[in-house]
Short mmCIF file of C-alpha atoms in Angstrom, two decimals:
data_model
loop_
_atom_site.label_atom_id
_atom_site.label_comp_id
_atom_site.label_asym_id
_atom_site.label_seq_id
_atom_site.Cartn_x
_atom_site.Cartn_y
_atom_site.Cartn_z
CA THR A 1 0.10 10.77 0.23
CA GLN A 2 0.89 7.08 0.19
CA LEU A 3 1.02 5.76 -3.34
CA LEU A 4 0.38 2.27 -4.55
CA GLU A 5 1.68 1.42 -8.00
CA GLN A 6 0.02 -1.44 -9.80
CA SER A 7 1.43 -3.27 -12.78
CA PRO A 8 0.66 -4.04 -15.43
CA GLN A 9 -2.08 -1.50 -16.03
CA PHE A 10 -3.68 -3.68 -18.71
CA LEU A 11 -3.46 -7.43 -19.25
CA SER A 12 -5.14 -9.40 -22.01
CA ILE A 13 -4.73 -13.17 -22.02
CA GLN A 14 -6.30 -16.38 -23.27
CA GLU A 15 -8.37 -18.68 -21.11
CA GLY A 16 -6.18 -21.18 -19.29
CA GLU A 17 -3.12 -18.97 -18.96
CA ASN A 18 -1.56 -17.99 -15.66
CA LEU A 19 -0.89 -14.39 -14.66
CA THR A 20 0.52 -12.27 -11.88
CA VAL A 21 -0.27 -8.66 -11.06
CA TYR A 22 1.78 -6.54 -8.72
CA CYS A 23 1.13 -3.83 -6.19
CA ASN A 24 4.14 -1.86 -4.94
CA SER A 25 4.74 1.02 -2.60
CA SER A 26 7.54 2.74 -0.74
CA SER A 27 5.29 2.92 2.31
CA VAL A 28 4.57 0.29 4.92
CA PHE A 29 0.95 -0.69 5.33
CA SER A 30 -0.72 -2.33 8.29
CA SER A 31 -2.83 -4.38 5.91
CA LEU A 32 -3.47 -4.67 2.22
CA GLN A 33 -6.66 -5.56 0.46
CA TRP A 34 -7.42 -6.73 -3.06
CA TYR A 35 -10.72 -5.85 -4.71
CA ARG A 36 -12.25 -6.79 -8.03
CA GLN A 37 -14.47 -4.32 -9.84
CA GLU A 38 -16.68 -5.19 -12.78
CA PRO A 39 -17.95 -2.57 -15.24
CA GLY A 40 -20.66 -0.40 -13.76
CA GLU A 41 -20.29 -1.92 -10.31
CA GLY A 42 -18.49 -1.09 -7.08
CA PRO A 43 -15.35 -2.89 -5.94
CA VAL A 44 -15.85 -6.20 -4.13
CA LEU A 45 -13.34 -7.33 -1.54
CA LEU A 46 -11.40 -10.49 -2.41
CA VAL A 47 -8.91 -10.75 0.43
CA THR A 48 -7.16 -8.92 3.25
CA VAL A 49 -3.54 -9.70 4.09
CA VAL A 50 -2.06 -8.48 7.34
CA THR A 51 1.17 -10.26 8.18
CA GLY A 52 4.42 -9.74 6.28
CA GLY A 53 5.11 -12.80 4.13
CA GLU A 54 1.50 -13.97 4.39
CA VAL A 55 0.08 -16.06 1.56
CA LYS A 56 -3.64 -16.55 1.10
CA LYS A 57 -5.39 -18.72 -1.44
CA LEU A 58 -8.88 -18.25 -2.78
CA LYS A 59 -9.56 -21.09 -5.23
CA ARG A 60 -7.38 -20.23 -8.25
CA LEU A 61 -6.22 -16.91 -6.79
CA THR A 62 -3.09 -16.67 -4.63
CA PHE A 63 -2.32 -13.47 -2.75
CA GLN A 64 1.01 -12.65 -1.17
CA PHE A 65 2.00 -9.82 1.15
CA GLY A 66 5.67 -8.83 1.02
CA ASP A 67 7.86 -9.43 4.04
CA ALA A 68 8.28 -5.69 4.56
CA ARG A 69 4.53 -5.07 4.08
CA LYS A 70 5.20 -2.67 1.21
CA ASP A 71 4.12 -4.80 -1.70
CA SER A 72 1.76 -7.55 -2.71
CA SER A 73 1.02 -9.80 -5.63
CA LEU A 74 -2.00 -11.59 -7.00
CA HIS A 75 -1.48 -14.75 -9.02
CA ILE A 76 -4.29 -16.36 -11.00
CA THR A 77 -3.92 -19.92 -12.21
CA ALA A 78 -5.74 -21.10 -15.32
CA ALA A 79 -7.59 -17.83 -15.87
CA GLN A 80 -11.21 -17.96 -16.99
CA PRO A 81 -13.35 -15.36 -18.78
CA GLY A 82 -15.21 -14.85 -15.50
CA ASP A 83 -12.00 -13.47 -14.00
CA THR A 84 -12.25 -10.45 -16.29
CA GLY A 85 -12.39 -7.21 -14.33
CA LEU A 86 -10.43 -4.40 -12.73
CA TYR A 87 -8.23 -5.61 -9.87
CA LEU A 88 -7.50 -2.95 -7.28
CA CYS A 89 -5.10 -3.15 -4.39
CA ALA A 90 -5.64 -0.90 -1.39
CA GLY A 91 -3.37 -0.37 1.57
CA ARG A 92 -4.36 0.56 5.08
CA ASP A 93 -2.39 2.94 7.24
CA ARG A 94 -2.39 1.91 10.87
CA GLY A 95 -1.29 5.40 11.87
CA SER A 96 -4.38 7.18 10.61
CA THR A 97 -7.40 7.55 12.83
CA LEU A 98 -9.69 5.55 10.63
CA GLY A 99 -7.27 3.21 8.88
CA ARG A 100 -8.04 4.89 5.61
CA LEU A 101 -7.58 2.99 2.37
CA TYR A 102 -5.11 4.08 -0.30
CA PHE A 103 -6.02 2.60 -3.66
CA GLY A 104 -3.84 1.78 -6.63
CA ARG A 105 -5.05 2.55 -10.18
CA GLY A 106 -5.83 -1.06 -10.81
CA THR A 107 -4.99 -3.72 -13.37
CA GLN A 108 -7.60 -4.22 -16.06
CA LEU A 109 -7.66 -7.94 -16.83
CA THR A 110 -9.38 -9.37 -19.89
CA VAL A 111 -9.53 -13.13 -20.33
CA TRP A 112 -10.58 -14.30 -23.80
CA PRO A 113 -12.33 -17.62 -24.32
CA ASP B 1 -29.89 -8.70 -0.09
CA ALA B 2 -28.67 -5.30 -1.21
CA MET B 3 -26.45 -3.86 1.51
CA VAL B 4 -25.22 -0.56 0.08
CA ILE B 5 -27.61 1.06 -2.34
CA GLN B 6 -26.85 4.03 -4.52
CA ASN B 7 -29.35 6.10 -6.43
CA PRO B 8 -29.50 6.93 -9.17
CA ARG B 9 -27.14 4.55 -10.99
CA TYR B 10 -26.72 7.09 -13.78
CA GLN B 11 -27.10 10.83 -13.47
CA VAL B 12 -26.89 13.40 -16.21
CA THR B 13 -26.67 17.04 -15.23
CA GLN B 14 -25.84 20.32 -16.86
CA PHE B 15 -22.75 22.36 -16.22
CA GLY B 16 -23.34 24.37 -13.04
CA LYS B 17 -26.63 22.70 -12.13
CA PRO B 18 -26.62 21.31 -8.58
CA VAL B 19 -26.95 17.57 -8.23
CA THR B 20 -27.42 15.22 -5.27
CA LEU B 21 -26.35 11.59 -5.16
CA SER B 22 -27.82 9.24 -2.60
CA CYS B 23 -26.46 6.29 -0.64
CA SER B 24 -28.25 4.07 1.84
CA GLN B 25 -27.09 1.05 3.81
CA THR B 26 -28.82 -1.82 5.60
CA LEU B 27 -25.71 -2.89 7.53
CA ASN B 28 -26.05 -0.41 10.40
CA HIS B 29 -22.40 0.50 9.93
CA ASN B 30 -20.88 3.45 11.73
CA VAL B 31 -18.71 4.70 8.90
CA MET B 32 -19.78 5.88 5.47
CA TYR B 33 -17.42 7.00 2.73
CA TRP B 34 -17.70 8.80 -0.58
CA TYR B 35 -15.12 8.13 -3.29
CA GLN B 36 -14.68 9.63 -6.74
CA GLN B 37 -13.34 7.32 -9.44
CA LYS B 38 -12.38 8.64 -12.86
CA SER B 39 -11.62 6.43 -15.79
CA SER B 40 -8.37 4.46 -15.35
CA GLN B 41 -7.73 6.09 -11.99
CA ALA B 42 -7.78 4.90 -8.42
CA PRO B 43 -10.84 5.63 -6.29
CA LYS B 44 -10.17 8.89 -4.48
CA LEU B 45 -11.61 9.44 -1.02
CA LEU B 46 -13.63 12.67 -0.83
CA PHE B 47 -14.87 12.47 2.76
CA HIS B 48 -16.25 10.14 5.36
CA TYR B 49 -18.51 10.12 8.38
CA TYR B 50 -17.88 8.25 11.59
CA ASP B 51 -21.40 8.35 12.98
CA LYS B 52 -22.17 12.06 12.72
CA ASP B 53 -18.56 13.19 12.73
CA PHE B 54 -17.69 14.54 9.31
CA ASN B 55 -14.13 14.24 7.96
CA ASN B 56 -13.20 16.10 4.82
CA GLU B 57 -10.10 15.20 2.82
CA ALA B 58 -7.78 18.19 2.49
CA ASP B 59 -7.90 18.18 -1.30
CA THR B 60 -11.66 17.74 -1.71
CA PRO B 61 -13.01 20.81 -3.55
CA ASP B 62 -15.47 23.06 -1.71
CA ASN B 63 -17.90 22.31 -4.52
CA PHE B 64 -18.50 18.92 -2.89
CA GLN B 65 -20.60 18.71 0.25
CA SER B 66 -22.10 15.83 2.17
CA ARG B 67 -24.95 15.20 4.58
CA ARG B 68 -25.70 12.24 6.82
CA PRO B 69 -29.15 12.75 8.35
CA ASN B 70 -29.18 9.34 10.02
CA THR B 71 -27.18 6.10 10.21
CA SER B 72 -28.66 4.66 7.05
CA PHE B 73 -28.41 7.53 4.61
CA CYS B 74 -25.64 9.69 3.24
CA PHE B 75 -25.82 12.25 0.44
CA LEU B 76 -23.24 13.79 -1.83
CA ASP B 77 -24.10 17.28 -3.06
CA ILE B 78 -22.21 18.84 -5.94
CA ARG B 79 -23.12 22.50 -5.87
CA SER B 80 -21.90 23.56 -9.31
CA PRO B 81 -20.74 20.58 -11.35
CA GLY B 82 -18.00 21.17 -13.84
CA LEU B 83 -16.99 18.99 -16.76
CA GLY B 84 -14.12 17.67 -14.66
CA ASP B 85 -16.54 16.27 -12.10
CA ALA B 86 -17.82 13.64 -14.49
CA ALA B 87 -16.89 10.37 -12.82
CA MET B 88 -18.15 7.31 -11.01
CA TYR B 89 -19.08 8.14 -7.42
CA LEU B 90 -18.79 5.25 -5.00
CA CYS B 91 -20.31 5.03 -1.56
CA ALA B 92 -18.86 2.57 0.93
CA THR B 93 -19.49 1.60 4.53
CA SER B 94 -17.56 -0.13 7.29
CA ARG B 95 -18.47 -1.12 10.80
CA GLY B 96 -15.54 0.78 12.26
CA GLY B 97 -12.14 2.05 11.21
CA GLY B 98 -9.90 -0.78 12.29
CA PHE B 99 -7.10 -1.81 9.95
CA GLN B 100 -8.70 -5.13 9.14
CA GLU B 101 -12.16 -3.73 8.59
CA THR B 102 -13.87 -4.47 5.31
CA GLN B 103 -15.36 -1.65 3.31
CA TYR B 104 -18.54 -2.58 1.49
CA PHE B 105 -19.07 -0.65 -1.71
CA GLY B 106 -22.27 0.26 -3.47
CA PRO B 107 -22.63 -0.14 -7.24
CA GLY B 108 -21.79 3.50 -7.83
CA THR B 109 -23.46 6.42 -9.57
CA ARG B 110 -22.00 7.41 -12.91
CA LEU B 111 -22.27 11.18 -13.31
CA LEU B 112 -22.22 12.83 -16.71
CA VAL B 113 -21.93 16.62 -16.94
CA LEU B 114 -23.07 18.23 -20.18
#
């Protein structure tokens, strides 16, 4: 089993603050994806990172894949209440037949107005 | 515009009473997945289909079965639900299994076992 550890598990901040959440593993992944899940809904893909050291930006969200492809981070600038949700990272194993996803437990983010 | 549809959104069943959850997709994707997600836990893959080929995860209990009668539909059958089976059940699809493939998730069915 390939485990992804996410930290922090819970994060509660005020609107306008910056934050970073982390996704770490001892395993190497061929790609890593970040999803956001809102209450009562399924996860929605935010980004896929593939290359070690890769940085992707999606408006106020910045995603980074570690050089060794074992870890990733998500940084949100000037958080807004609409950013509230469960952020899940999921790693893909190139070695498996179907590139199965291994999910972390997620970081529950609450942004207060 | 719905792409992955799950019915029902909420299901209440009694301990030991069989229940079936439904998933349909309009994407014509080859792969369909069923995940179980308990509160504050990561989604856990139960099984998946690549076309008609069924792949069961080693630690998926025998109590859980699945059917895929055609490309569009996939069902999750829980033969004798226990209290520990209460969870959100997520269906997802992908075109193939490549390492950059996107999985598209449905809204989930929240199962309550009384």
